[in-house]
mmCIF file of C-alpha atoms and ligand atoms in Angstrom:
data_model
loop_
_atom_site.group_PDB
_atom_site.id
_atom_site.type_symbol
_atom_site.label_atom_id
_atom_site.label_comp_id
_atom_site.label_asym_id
_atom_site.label_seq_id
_atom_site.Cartn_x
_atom_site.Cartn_y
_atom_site.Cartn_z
ATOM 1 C CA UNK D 6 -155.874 100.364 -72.147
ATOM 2 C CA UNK D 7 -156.584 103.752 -70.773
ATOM 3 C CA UNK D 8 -158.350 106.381 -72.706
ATOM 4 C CA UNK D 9 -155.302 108.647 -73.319
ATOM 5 C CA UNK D 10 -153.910 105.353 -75.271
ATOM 6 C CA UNK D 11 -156.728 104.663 -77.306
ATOM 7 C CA UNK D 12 -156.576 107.926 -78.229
ATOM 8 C CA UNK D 13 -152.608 108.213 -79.495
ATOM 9 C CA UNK D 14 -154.153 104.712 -81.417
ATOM 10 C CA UNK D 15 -156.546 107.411 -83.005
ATOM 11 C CA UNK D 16 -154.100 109.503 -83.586
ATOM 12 C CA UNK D 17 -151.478 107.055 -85.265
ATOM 13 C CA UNK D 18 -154.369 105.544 -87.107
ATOM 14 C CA UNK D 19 -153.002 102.341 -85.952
ATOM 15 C CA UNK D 20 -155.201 99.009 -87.451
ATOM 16 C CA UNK D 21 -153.648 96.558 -85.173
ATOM 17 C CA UNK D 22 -156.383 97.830 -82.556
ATOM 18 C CA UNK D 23 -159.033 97.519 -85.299
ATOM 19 C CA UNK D 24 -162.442 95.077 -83.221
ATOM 20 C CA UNK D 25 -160.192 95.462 -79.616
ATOM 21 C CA UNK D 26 -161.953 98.835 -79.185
ATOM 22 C CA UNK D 27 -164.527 101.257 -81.183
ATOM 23 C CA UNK D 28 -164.364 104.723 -81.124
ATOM 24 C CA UNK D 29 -167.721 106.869 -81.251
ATOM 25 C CA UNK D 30 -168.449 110.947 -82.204
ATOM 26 C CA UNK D 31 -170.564 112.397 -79.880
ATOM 27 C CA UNK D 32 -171.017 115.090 -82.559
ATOM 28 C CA UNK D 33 -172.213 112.813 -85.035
ATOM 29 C CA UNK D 34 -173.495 110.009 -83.290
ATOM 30 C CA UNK D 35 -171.366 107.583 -85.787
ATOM 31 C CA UNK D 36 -168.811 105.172 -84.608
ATOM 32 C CA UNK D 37 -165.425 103.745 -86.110
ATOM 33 C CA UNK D 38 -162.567 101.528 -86.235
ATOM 34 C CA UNK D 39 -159.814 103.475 -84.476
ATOM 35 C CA UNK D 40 -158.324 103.128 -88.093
ATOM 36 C CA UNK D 41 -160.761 105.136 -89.694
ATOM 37 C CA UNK D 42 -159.190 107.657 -92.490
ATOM 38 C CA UNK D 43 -162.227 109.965 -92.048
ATOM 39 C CA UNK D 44 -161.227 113.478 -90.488
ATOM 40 C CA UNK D 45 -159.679 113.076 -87.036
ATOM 41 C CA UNK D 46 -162.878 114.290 -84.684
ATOM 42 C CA UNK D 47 -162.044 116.234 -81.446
ATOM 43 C CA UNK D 48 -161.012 114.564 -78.346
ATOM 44 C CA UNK D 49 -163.743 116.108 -76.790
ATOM 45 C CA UNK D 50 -166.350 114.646 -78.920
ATOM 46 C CA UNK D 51 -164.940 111.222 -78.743
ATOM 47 C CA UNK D 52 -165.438 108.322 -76.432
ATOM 48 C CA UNK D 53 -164.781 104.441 -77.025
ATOM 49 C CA UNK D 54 -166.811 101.262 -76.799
ATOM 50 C CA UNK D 55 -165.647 97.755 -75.901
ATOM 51 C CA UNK D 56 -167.679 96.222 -79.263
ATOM 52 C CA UNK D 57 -170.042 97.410 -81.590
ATOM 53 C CA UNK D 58 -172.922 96.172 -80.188
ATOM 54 C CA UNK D 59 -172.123 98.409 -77.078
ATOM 55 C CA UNK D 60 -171.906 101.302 -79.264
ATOM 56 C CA UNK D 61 -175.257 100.463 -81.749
ATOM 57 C CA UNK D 62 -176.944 100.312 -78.234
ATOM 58 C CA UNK D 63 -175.963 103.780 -77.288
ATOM 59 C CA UNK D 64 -177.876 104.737 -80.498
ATOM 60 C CA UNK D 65 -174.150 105.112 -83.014
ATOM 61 C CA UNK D 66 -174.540 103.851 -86.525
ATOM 62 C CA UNK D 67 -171.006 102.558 -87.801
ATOM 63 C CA UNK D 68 -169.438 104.654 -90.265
ATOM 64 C CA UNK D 69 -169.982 104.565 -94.032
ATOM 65 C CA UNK D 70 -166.186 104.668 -94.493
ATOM 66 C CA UNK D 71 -164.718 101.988 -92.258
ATOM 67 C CA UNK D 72 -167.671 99.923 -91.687
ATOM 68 C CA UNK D 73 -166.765 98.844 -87.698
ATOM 69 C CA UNK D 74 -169.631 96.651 -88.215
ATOM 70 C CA UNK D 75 -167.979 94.387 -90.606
ATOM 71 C CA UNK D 76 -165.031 94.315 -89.050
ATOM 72 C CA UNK D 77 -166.426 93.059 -85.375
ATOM 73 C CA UNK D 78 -165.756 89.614 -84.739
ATOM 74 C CA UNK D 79 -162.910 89.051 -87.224
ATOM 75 C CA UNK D 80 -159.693 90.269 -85.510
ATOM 76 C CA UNK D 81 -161.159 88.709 -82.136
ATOM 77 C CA UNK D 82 -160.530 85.659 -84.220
ATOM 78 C CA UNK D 83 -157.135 86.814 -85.338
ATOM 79 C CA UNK D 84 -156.072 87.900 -82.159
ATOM 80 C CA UNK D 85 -157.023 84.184 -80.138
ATOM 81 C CA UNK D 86 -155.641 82.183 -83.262
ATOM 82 C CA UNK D 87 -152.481 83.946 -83.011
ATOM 83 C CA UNK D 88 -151.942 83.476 -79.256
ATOM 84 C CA UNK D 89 -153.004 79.681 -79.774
ATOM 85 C CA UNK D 90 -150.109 79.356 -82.324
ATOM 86 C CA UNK D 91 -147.619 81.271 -79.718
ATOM 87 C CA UNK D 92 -148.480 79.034 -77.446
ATOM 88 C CA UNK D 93 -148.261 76.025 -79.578
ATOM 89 C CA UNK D 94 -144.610 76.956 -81.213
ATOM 90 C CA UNK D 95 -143.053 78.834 -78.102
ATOM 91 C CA UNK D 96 -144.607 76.837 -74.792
ATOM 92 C CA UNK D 97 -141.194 75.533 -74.073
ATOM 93 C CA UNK D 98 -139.513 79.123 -74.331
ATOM 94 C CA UNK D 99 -141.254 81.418 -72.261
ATOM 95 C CA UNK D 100 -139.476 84.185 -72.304
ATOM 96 C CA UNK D 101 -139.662 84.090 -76.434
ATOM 97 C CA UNK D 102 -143.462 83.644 -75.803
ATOM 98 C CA UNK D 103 -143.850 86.532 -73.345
ATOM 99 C CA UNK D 104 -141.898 88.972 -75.756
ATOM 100 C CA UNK D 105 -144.254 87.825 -78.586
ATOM 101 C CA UNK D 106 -147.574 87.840 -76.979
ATOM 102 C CA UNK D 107 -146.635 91.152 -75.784
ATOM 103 C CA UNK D 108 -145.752 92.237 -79.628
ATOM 104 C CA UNK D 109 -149.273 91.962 -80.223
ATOM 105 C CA UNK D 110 -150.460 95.091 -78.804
ATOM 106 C CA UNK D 111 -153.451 94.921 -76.797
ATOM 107 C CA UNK D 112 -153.398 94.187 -72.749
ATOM 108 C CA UNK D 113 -152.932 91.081 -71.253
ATOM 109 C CA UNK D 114 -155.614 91.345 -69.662
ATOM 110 C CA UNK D 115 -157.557 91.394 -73.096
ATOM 111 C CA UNK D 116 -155.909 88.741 -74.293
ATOM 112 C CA UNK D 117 -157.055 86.487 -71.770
ATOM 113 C CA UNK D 118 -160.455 87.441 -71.944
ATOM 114 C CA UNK D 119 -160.395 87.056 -75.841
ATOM 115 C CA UNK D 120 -158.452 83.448 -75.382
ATOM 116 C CA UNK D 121 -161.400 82.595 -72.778
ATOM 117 C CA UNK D 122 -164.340 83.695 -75.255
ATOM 118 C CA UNK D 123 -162.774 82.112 -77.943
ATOM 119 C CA UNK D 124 -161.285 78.691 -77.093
ATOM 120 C CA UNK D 125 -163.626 78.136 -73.775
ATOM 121 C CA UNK D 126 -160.336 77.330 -71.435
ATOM 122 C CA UNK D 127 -157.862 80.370 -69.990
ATOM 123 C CA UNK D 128 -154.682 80.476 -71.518
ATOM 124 C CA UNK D 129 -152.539 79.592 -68.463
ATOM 125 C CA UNK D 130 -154.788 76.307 -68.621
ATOM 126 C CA UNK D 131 -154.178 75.676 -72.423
ATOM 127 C CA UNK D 132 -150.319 76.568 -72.021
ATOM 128 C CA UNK D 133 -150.243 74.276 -68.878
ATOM 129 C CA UNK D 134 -151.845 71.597 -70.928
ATOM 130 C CA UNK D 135 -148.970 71.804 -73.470
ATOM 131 C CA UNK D 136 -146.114 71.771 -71.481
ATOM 132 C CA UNK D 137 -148.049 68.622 -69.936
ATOM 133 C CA UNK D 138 -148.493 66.801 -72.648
ATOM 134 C CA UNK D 139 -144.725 67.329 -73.654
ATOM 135 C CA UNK D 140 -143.637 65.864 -70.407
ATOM 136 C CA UNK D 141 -146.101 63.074 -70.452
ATOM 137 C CA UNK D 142 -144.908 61.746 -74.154
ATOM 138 C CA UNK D 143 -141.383 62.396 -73.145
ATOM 139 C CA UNK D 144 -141.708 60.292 -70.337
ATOM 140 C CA UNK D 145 -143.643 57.312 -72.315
ATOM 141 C CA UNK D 146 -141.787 57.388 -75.641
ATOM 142 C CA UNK D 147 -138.080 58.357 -74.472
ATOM 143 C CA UNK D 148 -135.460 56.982 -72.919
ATOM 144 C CA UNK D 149 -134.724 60.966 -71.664
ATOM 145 C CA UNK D 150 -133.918 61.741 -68.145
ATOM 146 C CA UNK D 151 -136.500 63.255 -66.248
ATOM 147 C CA UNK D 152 -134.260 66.392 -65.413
ATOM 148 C CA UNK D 153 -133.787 66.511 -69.510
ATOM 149 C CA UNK D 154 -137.204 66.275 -70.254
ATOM 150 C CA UNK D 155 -137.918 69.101 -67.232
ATOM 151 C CA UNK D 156 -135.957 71.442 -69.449
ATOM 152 C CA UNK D 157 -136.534 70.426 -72.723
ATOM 153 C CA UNK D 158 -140.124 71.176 -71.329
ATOM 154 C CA UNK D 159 -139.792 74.667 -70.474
ATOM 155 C CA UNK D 160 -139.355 74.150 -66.958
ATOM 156 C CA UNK D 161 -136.438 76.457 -65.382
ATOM 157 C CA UNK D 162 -135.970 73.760 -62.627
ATOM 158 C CA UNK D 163 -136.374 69.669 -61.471
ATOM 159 C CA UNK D 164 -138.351 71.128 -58.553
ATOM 160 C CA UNK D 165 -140.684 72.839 -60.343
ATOM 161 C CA UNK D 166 -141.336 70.421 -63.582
ATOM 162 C CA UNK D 167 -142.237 67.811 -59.909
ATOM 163 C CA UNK D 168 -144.705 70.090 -58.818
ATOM 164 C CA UNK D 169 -146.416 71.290 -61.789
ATOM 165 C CA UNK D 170 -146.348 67.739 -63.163
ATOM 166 C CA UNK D 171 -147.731 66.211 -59.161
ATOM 167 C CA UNK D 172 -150.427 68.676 -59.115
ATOM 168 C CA UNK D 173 -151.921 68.283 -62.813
ATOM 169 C CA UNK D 174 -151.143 64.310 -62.816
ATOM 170 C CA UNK D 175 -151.616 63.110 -59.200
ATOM 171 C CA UNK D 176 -148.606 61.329 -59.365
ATOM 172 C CA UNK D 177 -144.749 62.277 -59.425
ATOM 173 C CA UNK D 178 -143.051 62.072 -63.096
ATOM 174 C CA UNK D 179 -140.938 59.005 -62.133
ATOM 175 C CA UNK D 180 -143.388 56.743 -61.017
ATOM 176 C CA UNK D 181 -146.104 58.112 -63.893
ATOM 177 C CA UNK D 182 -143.144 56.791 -65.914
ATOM 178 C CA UNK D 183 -142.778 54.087 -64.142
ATOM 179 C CA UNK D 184 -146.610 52.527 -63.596
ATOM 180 C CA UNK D 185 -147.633 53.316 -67.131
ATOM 181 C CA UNK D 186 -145.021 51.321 -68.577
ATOM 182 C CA UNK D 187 -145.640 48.571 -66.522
ATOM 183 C CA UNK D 188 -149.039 49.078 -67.540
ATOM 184 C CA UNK D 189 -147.584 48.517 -71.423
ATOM 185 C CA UNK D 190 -145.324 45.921 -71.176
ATOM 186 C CA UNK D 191 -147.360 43.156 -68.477
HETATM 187 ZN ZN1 ZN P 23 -164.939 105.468 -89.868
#
């Protein structure tokens, strides 16, 4: 987000940015949610910190009104358990899952580095994993085709289910299908 955004955030008094970014009054030496109801300050007199640790450190105290400091890790936590449950209910439609990752307002960017913090592993990885695991039960547990089981997976082509699936699994879906049930029934 560039400064001129966070600031139309101020200005809209927007809360879905509450704990993505703090806002701090030069004037006052006091920092907020972008939320805050207090008097708008100047643009002049404002500037914005990633956390507010960043801002206690450049010697704000958070604001009687909105208390930032309460606020601080909780939507973090919002924000990566939402994109978890995207993930979880739309892996297999990405262009659903794009359109509602994107609905929640902060950068991508962000959001990866929130996911990261939060669950350890980068999102790509985690939605790779998914999609992976799909394929793998499909292929153990159904009688599917592999080119079904491509698309029921999310994957927009044979070609490119066989290469994601050869370079996570070492091994080509048919004959992962084909070894591990020989592995079950001998
Ligand atoms: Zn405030």
């Amino acid at each position: 987000m560039t400064d001129d955004q966070k600031w139309q955030v101020i200005l809209s008094r927007d809360d879905h940015y509450d704990g993505v970014f703090f806002v701090g009054v030069k004037s006052t030496k006091i920092f907020c949610r972008p939320s805050c109801k207090s008097k708008r300050p100047l643009r002049k007199n404002v500037l914005f910190f990633e956390n507010g640790k960043q801002a206690e450190q450049a010697g704000y105290r958070p604001c009687k009104r909105c208390r930032p400091d309460l606020l601080e890790y909780q939507p973090i936590k919002e924000i990566a358990e939402k994109v978890k449950l995207l993930f979880e209910n739309h892996f297999t439609q990405q262009k659903e899952l794009t359109k509602k990752i994107g609905q929640i307002g902060i950068t991508y960017h962000r959001m990866v580095n929130i996911f990261k913090k939060y669950y350890g592993v980068t999102p790509k990885k985690y939605y790779d994993n998914l999609k992976i695991e799909e394929a793998r039960k499909k292929l153990l547990e159904t009688n599917d085709t592999i080119i079904d089981i491509a698309y029921s997976a999310g994957f927009q082509s044979l070609s490119a289910f066989y290469k994601f699936f050869k370079k996570n699994m070492n091994l080509s879906p048919s004959k992962y299908r084909k070894e591990k049930n020989y592995g079950i029934h001998s």
